XYZ file of N, CA and C in Angstrom:
864
model
N 10.843 106.019 46.392
C 11.763 106.644 45.435
C 13.054 105.839 45.341
N 13.548 105.608 44.144
C 14.758 104.820 43.962
C 15.978 105.588 44.464
N 16.977 104.842 45.028
C 18.122 105.513 45.630
C 19.265 105.730 44.638
N 19.144 105.284 43.387
C 20.252 105.515 42.461
C 19.939 106.705 41.580
N 21.005 107.410 41.217
C 20.831 108.546 40.319
C 20.919 108.034 38.893
N 19.945 108.388 38.092
C 19.914 107.891 36.714
C 21.206 108.244 35.957
N 21.768 109.428 36.257
C 22.921 109.880 35.476
C 24.233 109.252 35.962
N 24.218 108.608 37.110
C 25.447 108.030 37.649
C 25.667 106.654 37.033
N 26.715 106.532 36.231
C 26.938 105.278 35.515
C 27.809 104.337 36.345
N 27.532 103.049 36.302
C 28.430 102.087 36.954
C 29.833 102.165 36.356
N 30.837 101.860 37.184
C 32.239 101.982 36.757
C 32.660 100.860 35.811
N 31.879 99.779 35.774
C 32.175 98.665 34.870
C 30.860 97.981 34.525
N 30.876 97.192 33.468
C 29.664 96.469 33.065
C 29.590 95.145 33.815
N 28.480 94.911 34.474
C 28.293 93.631 35.156
C 28.187 92.529 34.101
N 28.864 91.400 34.317
C 28.743 90.309 33.341
C 27.334 89.726 33.324
N 26.932 89.073 32.239
C 25.598 88.467 32.173
C 25.367 87.509 33.343
N 24.117 87.492 33.833
C 23.683 86.637 34.957
C 24.291 87.051 36.297
N 24.723 88.312 36.407
C 25.199 88.817 37.703
C 24.076 88.791 38.728
N 24.471 88.602 39.996
C 23.497 88.422 41.074
C 23.714 89.445 42.188
N 22.643 90.118 42.574
C 22.636 90.911 43.809
C 22.228 89.943 44.916
N 23.176 89.572 45.755
C 22.983 88.481 46.715
C 22.505 88.914 48.094
N 22.137 90.197 48.252
C 21.657 90.639 49.571
C 20.994 92.003 49.436
N 19.677 92.039 49.544
C 18.930 93.295 49.525
C 17.572 93.032 50.162
N 16.817 94.101 50.402
C 15.515 93.989 51.070
C 14.442 94.730 50.275
N 13.201 94.285 50.429
C 12.061 95.055 49.917
C 11.103 95.327 51.076
N 10.416 96.457 50.997
C 9.451 96.852 52.023
C 8.170 97.322 51.336
N 7.043 96.867 51.857
C 5.762 97.321 51.346
C 5.353 98.647 51.968
N 4.237 99.222 51.518
C 3.744 100.466 52.108
C 3.424 100.246 53.594
N 3.565 101.287 54.437
C 3.218 101.148 55.852
C 1.809 100.598 56.016
N 1.671 99.630 56.905
C 0.361 99.051 57.167
C -0.012 97.889 56.277
N 0.778 97.660 55.230
C 0.453 96.576 54.289
C 0.859 95.207 54.835
N 2.012 95.153 55.498
C 2.502 93.910 56.110
C 2.842 94.197 57.578
N 2.526 93.259 58.454
C 2.749 93.478 59.894
C 4.240 93.473 60.220
N 4.663 94.466 61.007
C 6.051 94.522 61.476
C 6.237 93.599 62.681
N 7.500 93.235 62.933
C 7.830 92.436 64.110
C 7.884 93.319 65.353
N 8.288 92.719 66.469
C 8.323 93.458 67.749
C 9.582 94.306 67.888
N 10.702 93.818 67.363
C 11.991 94.475 67.577
C 12.343 95.327 66.363
N 11.767 96.521 66.280
C 12.037 97.387 65.122
C 13.185 98.334 65.470
N 14.290 98.197 64.732
C 15.501 98.978 65.026
C 15.551 100.290 64.252
N 14.644 100.449 63.276
C 14.681 101.621 62.396
C 13.272 101.860 61.874
N 13.046 103.036 61.319
C 11.757 103.310 60.684
C 11.757 102.651 59.311
N 10.912 101.634 59.102
C 10.958 100.939 57.820
C 10.557 101.871 56.675
N 11.355 101.887 55.604
C 11.023 102.725 54.455
C 9.987 102.029 53.580
N 9.453 102.728 52.595
C 8.688 102.064 51.539
C 9.679 101.827 50.405
N 10.045 100.564 50.182
C 11.029 100.224 49.148
C 10.478 99.048 48.345
N 9.570 99.342 47.404
C 8.880 98.267 46.692
C 9.789 97.554 45.686
N 9.341 96.386 45.269
C 10.079 95.579 44.300
C 10.395 96.369 43.033
N 9.436 97.170 42.575
C 9.622 97.938 41.331
C 10.872 98.822 41.407
N 11.065 99.483 42.544
C 12.239 100.351 42.687
C 13.531 99.538 42.674
N 13.526 98.394 43.370
C 14.724 97.564 43.368
C 15.040 97.079 41.954
N 14.031 96.652 41.218
C 14.274 96.139 39.866
C 14.810 97.227 38.936
N 14.403 98.470 39.181
C 14.972 99.596 38.431
C 16.459 99.731 38.702
N 16.836 99.627 39.969
C 18.249 99.671 40.339
C 18.993 98.487 39.716
N 18.403 97.310 39.804
C 19.054 96.107 39.271
C 19.349 96.252 37.781
N 18.392 96.795 37.038
C 18.616 97.027 35.603
C 19.773 98.001 35.385
N 19.797 99.045 36.197
C 20.841 100.069 36.087
C 22.229 99.455 36.319
N 22.313 98.530 37.267
C 23.595 97.902 37.599
C 23.907 96.692 36.714
N 22.907 96.182 36.001
C 23.114 94.996 35.175
C 22.922 93.693 35.926
N 22.154 93.728 37.027
C 21.879 92.511 37.798
C 20.697 91.752 37.196
N 20.839 90.448 37.034
C 19.776 89.629 36.443
C 19.265 88.544 37.393
N 19.960 88.350 38.511
C 19.522 87.395 39.530
C 19.526 88.091 40.881
N 18.660 87.605 41.770
C 18.445 88.347 43.028
C 18.259 87.372 44.191
N 18.872 87.718 45.334
C 18.632 86.956 46.562
C 18.028 87.908 47.594
N 16.718 87.765 47.791
C 15.993 88.566 48.773
C 16.404 88.132 50.190
N 16.566 89.114 51.078
C 16.881 88.816 52.479
C 15.817 89.465 53.360
N 15.247 88.678 54.254
C 14.205 89.170 55.147
C 14.750 90.279 56.049
N 14.171 91.494 56.013
C 14.639 92.563 56.902
C 14.145 92.344 58.328
N 14.926 92.808 59.297
C 14.580 92.572 60.710
C 13.253 93.227 61.094
N 12.866 94.309 60.405
C 11.640 95.041 60.788
C 10.387 94.167 60.710
N 10.386 93.180 59.811
C 9.208 92.318 59.670
C 9.257 91.095 60.590
N 10.337 90.961 61.375
C 10.433 89.792 62.248
C 10.353 88.516 61.423
N 9.486 87.592 61.880
C 9.360 86.327 61.142
C 8.157 86.325 60.192
N 7.597 87.512 59.935
C 6.542 87.631 58.912
C 7.213 87.888 57.560
N 7.402 86.820 56.798
C 8.154 86.897 55.538
C 7.291 87.266 54.332
N 6.022 87.640 54.554
C 5.061 87.755 53.447
C 5.463 88.784 52.386
N 6.000 89.920 52.806
C 6.373 90.967 51.838
C 7.410 90.420 50.859
N 8.434 89.788 51.405
C 9.497 89.224 50.582
C 8.979 88.089 49.694
N 8.160 87.218 50.266
C 7.654 86.070 49.504
C 6.758 86.519 48.352
N 5.951 87.563 48.588
C 5.116 88.109 47.507
C 5.996 88.618 46.360
N 7.081 89.305 46.725
C 8.003 89.826 45.700
C 8.696 88.686 44.960
N 9.070 87.643 45.699
C 9.734 86.492 45.067
C 8.812 85.796 44.071
N 7.548 85.663 44.440
C 6.586 85.038 43.523
C 6.465 85.858 42.231
N 6.516 87.175 42.388
C 6.392 88.054 41.220
C 7.596 87.893 40.286
N 8.786 87.767 40.865
C 10.006 87.636 40.059
C 10.122 86.230 39.461
N 9.808 85.214 40.240
C 9.859 83.837 39.738
C 11.138 83.107 40.108
N 11.007 81.800 40.230
C 12.083 80.933 40.733
C 13.326 80.945 39.850
N 13.160 81.183 38.563
C 14.310 81.142 37.660
C 15.331 82.228 38.012
N 14.835 83.364 38.525
C 15.727 84.514 38.722
C 15.974 84.885 40.184
N 15.308 84.227 41.135
C 15.513 84.684 42.521
C 15.546 83.552 43.532
N 16.174 83.861 44.666
C 16.194 83.009 45.850
C 15.884 83.902 47.051
N 15.696 83.290 48.234
C 15.378 84.093 49.411
C 15.969 83.513 50.683
N 16.219 84.400 51.643
C 16.678 84.044 52.992
C 15.618 84.556 53.963
N 15.015 83.656 54.740
C 13.899 84.027 55.613
C 14.308 84.075 57.082
N 13.406 84.609 57.895
C 13.490 84.459 59.348
C 12.358 83.497 59.722
N 12.669 82.420 60.404
C 11.657 81.405 60.690
C 11.902 80.805 62.073
N 10.835 80.392 62.721
C 10.943 79.754 64.030
C 11.663 78.417 63.895
N 12.530 78.118 64.848
C 13.321 76.886 64.778
C 12.461 75.624 64.821
N 11.237 75.754 65.347
C 10.357 74.589 65.454
C 9.214 74.613 64.441
N 9.363 75.407 63.394
C 8.329 75.446 62.352
C 8.163 74.040 61.759
N 6.938 73.671 61.352
C 6.718 72.318 60.819
C 7.426 72.115 59.473
N 7.706 70.871 59.159
C 8.369 70.541 57.893
C 7.587 71.082 56.698
N 6.250 71.095 56.828
C 5.415 71.574 55.719
C 5.717 73.033 55.377
N 6.075 73.829 56.395
C 6.412 75.240 56.153
C 7.744 75.345 55.409
N 8.713 74.544 55.808
C 9.991 74.529 55.087
C 9.774 74.121 53.630
N 8.919 73.134 53.408
C 8.635 72.658 52.042
C 7.956 73.753 51.211
N 7.011 74.454 51.841
C 6.314 75.555 51.146
C 7.305 76.637 50.727
N 8.168 77.019 51.650
C 9.140 78.073 51.378
C 10.149 77.632 50.316
N 10.543 76.377 50.371
C 11.508 75.863 49.391
C 10.944 75.962 47.973
N 9.660 75.666 47.829
C 9.032 75.722 46.501
C 9.053 77.134 45.922
N 8.960 78.138 46.800
C 8.969 79.540 46.344
C 10.391 79.989 45.977
N 11.410 79.311 46.540
C 12.798 79.672 46.232
C 13.641 80.001 47.444
N 13.100 79.829 48.648
C 13.879 80.089 49.863
C 14.972 79.032 49.990
N 16.185 79.493 50.355
C 17.304 78.566 50.502
C 18.123 78.823 51.767
N 17.619 79.657 52.680
C 18.396 79.907 53.886
C 17.612 80.658 54.946
N 18.225 80.727 56.148
C 17.592 81.343 57.317
C 18.568 82.318 57.959
N 18.062 83.479 58.325
C 18.882 84.514 58.962
C 19.147 84.223 60.436
N 20.372 84.454 60.839
C 20.745 84.574 62.259
C 21.203 86.023 62.383
N 20.313 86.878 62.864
C 20.474 88.320 62.677
C 20.465 89.037 64.025
N 21.591 89.629 64.385
C 21.682 90.422 65.614
C 21.915 91.887 65.257
N 21.509 92.772 66.139
C 21.683 94.203 65.900
C 23.153 94.510 65.593
N 23.447 95.119 64.439
C 24.851 95.380 64.072
C 25.570 96.325 65.028
N 24.814 97.102 65.803
C 25.500 98.010 66.756
C 25.335 97.515 68.205
N 25.002 96.244 68.371
C 24.874 95.687 69.724
C 26.212 95.822 70.451
N 26.208 96.413 71.665
C 27.471 96.570 72.383
C 28.041 95.232 72.866
N 29.335 95.215 73.063
C 30.057 94.013 73.498
C 29.421 93.420 74.752
N 29.110 92.143 74.684
C 28.504 91.434 75.821
C 29.103 90.030 75.854
N 30.205 89.869 76.593
C 30.920 88.591 76.574
C 29.980 87.420 76.871
N 30.123 86.340 76.095
C 29.313 85.145 76.310
C 27.940 85.190 75.684
N 27.611 86.286 74.972
C 26.261 86.423 74.406
C 25.935 85.294 73.423
N 26.953 84.787 72.740
C 26.718 83.740 71.740
C 26.032 82.513 72.346
N 26.226 82.291 73.647
C 25.597 81.126 74.295
C 24.072 81.211 74.237
N 23.541 82.437 74.254
C 22.076 82.596 74.202
C 21.525 82.258 72.819
N 22.395 82.192 71.818
C 21.979 81.933 70.443
C 22.106 80.454 70.060
N 22.772 79.689 70.920
C 23.180 78.334 70.547
C 22.036 77.406 70.184
N 20.976 77.382 71.000
C 19.923 76.389 70.755
C 19.262 76.644 69.400
N 19.006 77.914 69.085
C 18.400 78.248 67.781
C 19.341 77.867 66.635
N 20.615 78.237 66.759
C 21.575 77.942 65.691
C 21.680 76.430 65.470
N 21.810 75.673 66.547
C 22.008 74.225 66.406
C 20.780 73.546 65.811
N 19.584 73.968 66.245
C 18.351 73.362 65.717
C 18.188 73.694 64.226
N 18.407 74.968 63.879
C 18.239 75.367 62.483
C 19.342 74.785 61.590
N 20.537 74.654 62.131
C 21.632 74.050 61.373
C 21.276 72.615 60.973
N 20.738 71.864 61.919
C 20.366 70.470 61.632
C 19.313 70.406 60.526
N 18.348 71.313 60.598
C 17.278 71.311 59.592
C 17.794 71.769 58.231
N 18.650 72.794 58.230
C 19.230 73.275 56.961
C 20.085 72.186 56.308
N 20.856 71.474 57.110
C 21.716 70.414 56.568
C 20.877 69.327 55.896
N 19.720 69.039 56.463
C 18.834 68.003 55.918
C 18.294 68.376 54.533
N 17.973 69.661 54.355
C 17.272 70.053 53.115
C 18.141 70.891 52.167
N 19.428 71.052 52.499
C 20.329 71.772 51.598
C 20.215 73.283 51.668
N 19.697 73.803 52.794
C 19.645 75.257 52.999
C 20.924 75.724 53.694
N 21.019 77.032 53.912
C 22.165 77.626 54.593
C 21.700 78.519 55.733
N 22.621 78.826 56.642
C 22.390 79.850 57.663
C 23.086 81.126 57.208
N 22.471 82.269 57.479
C 22.985 83.561 57.030
C 23.208 84.443 58.256
N 24.468 84.649 58.627
C 24.814 85.382 59.847
C 25.025 86.866 59.566
N 24.386 87.708 60.376
C 24.697 89.135 60.404
C 24.896 89.516 61.864
N 26.146 89.755 62.243
C 26.486 90.024 63.640
C 27.610 91.051 63.704
N 27.655 91.875 64.762
C 28.795 92.783 64.913
C 30.089 91.976 65.028
N 31.222 92.600 64.700
C 32.499 91.889 64.629
C 32.846 91.095 65.883
N 32.617 91.679 67.055
C 32.978 90.968 68.294
C 32.180 89.680 68.438
N 30.930 89.702 67.933
C 30.078 88.521 68.032
C 30.416 87.513 66.928
N 30.791 87.995 65.753
C 31.285 87.097 64.698
C 32.451 86.281 65.243
N 33.374 86.975 65.898
C 34.550 86.310 66.476
C 34.128 85.274 67.523
N 33.188 85.655 68.381
C 32.735 84.747 69.438
C 32.024 83.516 68.867
N 31.428 83.683 67.687
C 30.673 82.579 67.060
C 31.536 81.645 66.212
N 32.807 81.982 65.979
C 33.640 81.145 65.107
C 33.704 79.683 65.568
N 33.866 79.411 66.876
C 33.877 78.001 67.297
C 32.555 77.291 67.003
N 31.452 78.051 67.053
C 30.136 77.485 66.742
C 30.057 77.184 65.238
N 30.514 78.139 64.421
C 30.485 77.956 62.965
C 31.307 76.737 62.546
N 32.418 76.502 63.235
C 33.275 75.353 62.888
C 32.526 74.034 63.008
N 31.500 73.995 63.855
C 30.761 72.739 64.073
C 29.528 72.609 63.162
N 29.229 73.638 62.388
C 28.000 73.610 61.593
C 28.056 72.537 60.504
N 26.934 71.907 60.282
C 26.826 70.898 59.223
C 26.382 71.543 57.900
N 25.684 72.666 57.994
C 25.169 73.331 56.789
C 26.159 74.390 56.309
N 26.012 74.749 55.032
C 26.768 75.897 54.526
C 26.250 77.152 55.215
N 27.075 78.184 55.274
C 26.644 79.422 55.935
C 27.334 80.620 55.302
N 26.615 81.735 55.344
C 27.137 82.995 54.820
C 27.321 83.968 55.975
N 28.312 84.837 55.843
C 28.584 85.870 56.843
C 28.494 87.219 56.130
N 27.515 88.031 56.531
C 27.275 89.314 55.874
C 28.269 90.375 56.333
N 28.407 91.416 55.522
C 29.185 92.611 55.866
C 30.637 92.272 56.250
N 31.193 91.240 55.575
C 32.595 90.823 55.819
C 32.848 90.469 57.279
N 31.813 90.072 57.991
C 31.949 89.761 59.420
C 31.784 90.973 60.313
N 31.677 92.141 59.703
C 31.476 93.427 60.381
C 32.592 93.773 61.374
N 33.821 93.441 60.999
C 34.983 93.917 61.766
C 35.264 95.348 61.327
N 35.510 96.247 62.257
C 35.648 97.664 61.925
C 36.886 97.907 61.067
N 36.674 98.600 59.951
C 37.748 98.787 58.977
C 38.879 99.655 59.524
N 38.574 100.534 60.471
C 39.626 101.416 61.013
C 40.734 100.611 61.702
N 40.400 99.377 62.138
C 41.393 98.535 62.807
C 42.193 97.680 61.827
N 41.842 97.747 60.546
C 42.634 97.137 59.487
C 42.591 95.619 59.434
N 43.177 95.056 58.359
C 43.133 93.606 58.172
C 44.013 92.830 59.146
N 44.880 93.549 59.876
C 45.742 92.854 60.841
C 45.095 92.694 62.218
N 43.916 93.267 62.417
C 43.267 93.136 63.734
C 43.040 91.654 64.042
N 43.239 91.248 65.294
C 43.186 89.824 65.640
C 41.890 89.137 65.241
N 40.734 89.784 65.447
C 39.459 89.151 65.111
C 39.350 88.834 63.636
N 39.750 89.775 62.795
C 39.661 89.575 61.346
C 40.646 88.497 60.897
N 41.832 88.479 61.509
C 42.815 87.446 61.161
C 42.303 86.059 61.537
N 41.623 85.964 62.682
C 41.038 84.668 63.073
C 39.920 84.265 62.116
N 39.174 85.248 61.625
C 38.121 84.978 60.646
C 38.745 84.424 59.355
N 39.835 85.036 58.889
C 40.527 84.538 57.690
C 41.028 83.114 57.910
N 41.580 82.851 59.100
C 42.053 81.495 59.420
C 40.899 80.498 59.359
N 39.752 80.913 59.886
C 38.574 80.035 59.847
C 38.175 79.727 58.400
N 38.160 80.766 57.559
C 37.790 80.582 56.151
C 38.753 79.636 55.433
N 40.048 79.736 55.769
C 41.053 78.863 55.139
C 40.874 77.410 55.567
N 40.303 77.214 56.759
C 40.267 75.881 57.364
C 39.162 74.964 56.875
N 38.247 75.452 56.043
C 37.145 74.613 55.573
C 36.518 75.241 54.348
N 35.428 74.635 53.869
C 34.809 75.193 52.658
C 33.323 75.475 52.842
N 32.851 75.525 54.105
C 31.418 75.702 54.344
C 30.966 77.141 54.481
N 31.905 78.079 54.674
C 31.542 79.470 54.959
C 31.814 80.366 53.756
N 30.819 81.191 53.433
C 30.895 82.145 52.323
C 30.787 83.561 52.893
N 31.436 84.519 52.243
C 31.480 85.898 52.747
C 30.728 86.833 51.813
N 29.945 87.721 52.402
C 29.203 88.702 51.613
C 29.908 90.057 51.637
N 30.164 90.588 50.446
C 30.598 91.980 50.320
C 29.327 92.842 50.353
N 28.914 93.213 51.537
C 27.684 93.985 51.744
C 27.916 94.976 52.884
N 27.026 95.952 53.005
C 27.011 96.841 54.173
C 28.332 97.518 54.486
N 29.084 97.858 53.447
C 30.419 98.457 53.621
C 30.375 99.654 54.563
N 29.317 100.444 54.454
C 29.190 101.678 55.260
C 29.043 101.376 56.746
N 28.722 100.145 57.105
C 28.602 99.805 58.529
C 29.969 99.550 59.176
N 30.987 99.311 58.360
C 32.321 99.034 58.892
C 33.274 100.207 58.744
N 32.958 101.116 57.808
C 33.915 102.124 57.359
C 33.748 103.462 58.068
N 34.863 104.181 58.219
C 34.805 105.567 58.702
C 35.544 106.517 57.752
N 36.102 105.985 56.655
C 36.948 106.791 55.761
C 36.168 107.311 54.564
N 36.570 108.461 54.024
C 35.937 108.954 52.798
C 36.064 107.917 51.685
N 34.976 107.730 50.949
C 34.989 106.768 49.844
C 35.194 105.329 50.283
N 35.038 105.067 51.584
C 35.186 103.710 52.140
C 36.568 103.117 51.875
N 37.571 103.993 51.763
C 38.923 103.540 51.402
C 39.503 102.570 52.430
N 39.071 102.690 53.694
C 39.645 101.826 54.737
C 39.205 100.368 54.617
N 38.167 100.107 53.818
C 37.665 98.734 53.673
C 38.457 97.956 52.622
N 39.078 98.647 51.673
C 39.746 97.984 50.542
C 40.762 96.917 50.984
N 41.645 97.190 51.973
C 42.615 96.152 52.353
C 41.944 94.889 52.902
N 40.805 95.053 53.581
C 40.096 93.894 54.118
C 39.421 93.114 52.982
N 38.824 93.844 52.041
C 38.191 93.188 50.894
C 39.223 92.398 50.093
N 40.380 92.997 49.891
C 41.420 92.309 49.107
C 41.952 91.086 49.847
N 42.051 91.183 51.169
C 42.507 90.028 51.956
C 41.523 88.865 51.832
N 40.240 89.190 51.798
C 39.218 88.142 51.642
C 39.272 87.533 50.241
N 39.454 88.365 49.225
C 39.554 87.862 47.852
C 40.752 86.924 47.720
N 41.850 87.297 48.352
C 43.054 86.471 48.307
C 42.836 85.139 49.033
N 42.049 85.178 50.102
C 41.866 83.987 50.947
C 40.838 83.018 50.383
N 39.668 83.520 49.989
C 38.595 82.632 49.502
C 37.943 83.198 48.229
N 38.673 83.262 47.120
C 38.106 83.853 45.898
C 36.847 83.136 45.411
N 36.704 81.862 45.736
C 35.553 81.077 45.258
C 34.363 81.111 46.207
N 34.485 81.883 47.310
C 33.387 81.907 48.285
C 33.034 83.331 48.718
N 33.113 84.256 47.764
C 32.707 85.642 48.019
C 31.552 85.987 47.097
N 30.522 86.624 47.646
C 29.390 87.093 46.856
C 29.171 88.573 47.175
N 28.454 89.256 46.296
C 28.234 90.701 46.470
C 26.743 90.995 46.605
N 26.414 91.969 47.455
C 25.032 92.425 47.553
C 24.972 93.927 47.768
N 23.938 94.565 47.208
C 23.794 96.024 47.317
C 23.392 96.462 48.720
N 22.719 95.574 49.472
C 22.131 95.906 50.772
C 21.068 97.007 50.635
N 20.550 97.180 49.414
C 19.455 98.127 49.162
C 18.297 97.820 50.112
N 17.574 98.825 50.666
C 17.655 100.270 50.408
C 18.515 101.050 51.424
N 19.438 100.371 52.100
C 20.450 101.004 52.963
C 19.906 101.609 54.260
N 18.603 101.561 54.464
C 17.969 101.935 55.735
C 18.481 103.267 56.267
N 19.066 103.271 57.478
C 19.445 104.554 58.085
C 20.609 105.234 57.363
N 21.230 104.538 56.412
C 22.350 105.129 55.666
C 21.918 105.654 54.294
N 20.614 105.556 53.990
C 20.136 105.836 52.626
C 20.467 107.240 52.140
N 20.530 108.217 53.069
C 20.818 109.592 52.630
C 22.319 109.852 52.522
N 23.139 108.867 52.896
C 24.596 109.075 52.883
C 25.306 108.276 51.798
N 24.615 107.292 51.230
C 25.303 106.366 50.332
C 24.389 105.996 49.169
N 24.992 105.686 48.025
C 24.214 105.249 46.863
C 24.614 103.845 46.439
N 23.676 103.116 45.859
C 23.944 101.738 45.442
C 25.013 101.667 44.354
N 25.020 102.644 43.444
C 26.022 102.632 42.366
C 27.419 102.835 42.957
N 27.519 103.736 43.907
C 28.802 103.987 44.584
C 29.333 102.693 45.218
N 28.457 101.939 45.846
C 28.864 100.689 46.489
C 29.262 99.647 45.444
N 28.497 99.562 44.362
C 28.824 98.633 43.279
C 30.205 98.967 42.700
N 30.482 100.261 42.533
C 31.744 100.690 41.926
C 32.966 100.303 42.751
N 32.773 100.069 44.051
C 33.901 99.652 44.891
C 34.514 98.344 44.388
N 33.694 97.507 43.789
C 34.209 96.225 43.268
C 35.299 96.432 42.218
N 35.204 97.534 41.476
C 36.229 97.814 40.463
C 37.589 98.051 41.115
N 37.573 98.626 42.325
C 38.813 98.876 43.072
C 39.290 97.617 43.785
N 38.357 96.920 44.414
C 38.717 95.731 45.195
C 39.140 94.567 44.309
N 38.473 94.438 43.147
C 38.750 93.328 42.236
C 38.928 93.884 40.827
N 40.106 94.475 40.537
C 40.317 95.110 39.238
C 40.234 94.117 38.075
N 40.454 92.835 38.362
C 40.435 91.802 37.330
C 38.996 91.393 37.011
N 38.608 91.521 35.742
C 37.226 91.220 35.338
C 36.843 89.769 35.619
N 37.800 88.857 35.502
C 37.514 87.440 35.764
C 37.161 87.216 37.240
N 37.832 87.959 38.123
C 37.528 87.851 39.553
C 36.142 88.423 39.852
N 35.805 89.532 39.194
C 34.471 90.113 39.400
C 33.381 89.154 38.911
N 33.659 88.438 37.825
C 32.677 87.460 37.325
C 32.461 86.349 38.364
N 33.537 85.930 39.027
C 33.380 84.936 40.102
C 32.431 85.452 41.185
N 32.697 86.686 41.635
C 31.935 87.260 42.755
C 30.477 87.500 42.370
N 30.253 87.957 41.140
C 28.904 88.361 40.730
C 28.099 87.246 40.066
N 28.771 86.273 39.458
C 28.053 85.249 38.683
C 28.315 83.838 39.214
N 29.558 83.401 39.126
C 29.873 81.987 39.380
C 29.616 81.580 40.828
N 30.118 82.385 41.777
C 29.960 82.014 43.196
C 28.499 81.962 43.636
N 27.701 83.017 43.355
C 26.283 82.933 43.769
C 25.517 81.840 43.030
N 25.903 81.579 41.783
C 25.219 80.519 41.025
C 25.429 79.169 41.727
N 26.649 78.926 42.185
C 26.966 77.676 42.873
C 26.303 77.601 44.248
N 26.359 78.715 44.981
C 25.829 78.716 46.352
C 24.324 78.597 46.387
N 23.626 79.341 45.540
C 22.171 79.420 45.618
C 21.461 78.472 44.638
N 22.242 77.787 43.784
C 21.641 76.795 42.901
C 20.803 77.387 41.771
N 21.292 78.476 41.181
C 20.582 79.042 40.022
C 20.759 78.116 38.822
């Protein structure tokens, strides 16, 4: 079942060629094998339902992101990408760092342009944990740099902060989901978020995703996230992209995709800025 209400209208019209840069699809239970580390009960969220939402929001381009429930079995996403076609979609996969070059070539032909570095968003603070991720990140970074792919980080805020020195050394472009997942209740002045802004100012390889707002927020209407979103827009207007994070998994009964889309009207009241976030930036990053 689609998560948007037909009667709920978007607060603004998405410009032509707008891109949903982060969402997931799920097949019926038993259709595709799940991975070992399942953090949630995977929903049935087929491509058809997502495309209905995309039409409602005015999205014409899509970047599929491999959900953690499928582990490194990317088949559900790849099947959906083939159905949509290379002209309108790209994908971010989960893949073994030692996969053969032929696998990278196969995925590239379908439209894959990046690899997830994905940790549990509610993983408790564990000082030094980033060291356990280093060999995978460094190996995949080298391979992504060779073929023009990117790394896509989803990590809790404390781990985003711990990974900043690692990100500074990356040769490939990289995206950071959920605004780095720094908790909005601590505001844009919190030291970790300020260091993240400093990192973004210091180079041009890192892009930020306006996604998963509900994972950072504790305020009604997600009002506590607005100052952080505006700080990011002010810092790197040319390196911000937006994604619905559909189907919202464990938050699906608390939040709607239209509600999340409408936040952009508050965060970026200027239509030209919204066009950057929805059209120009993803077009440049993903090579549409």
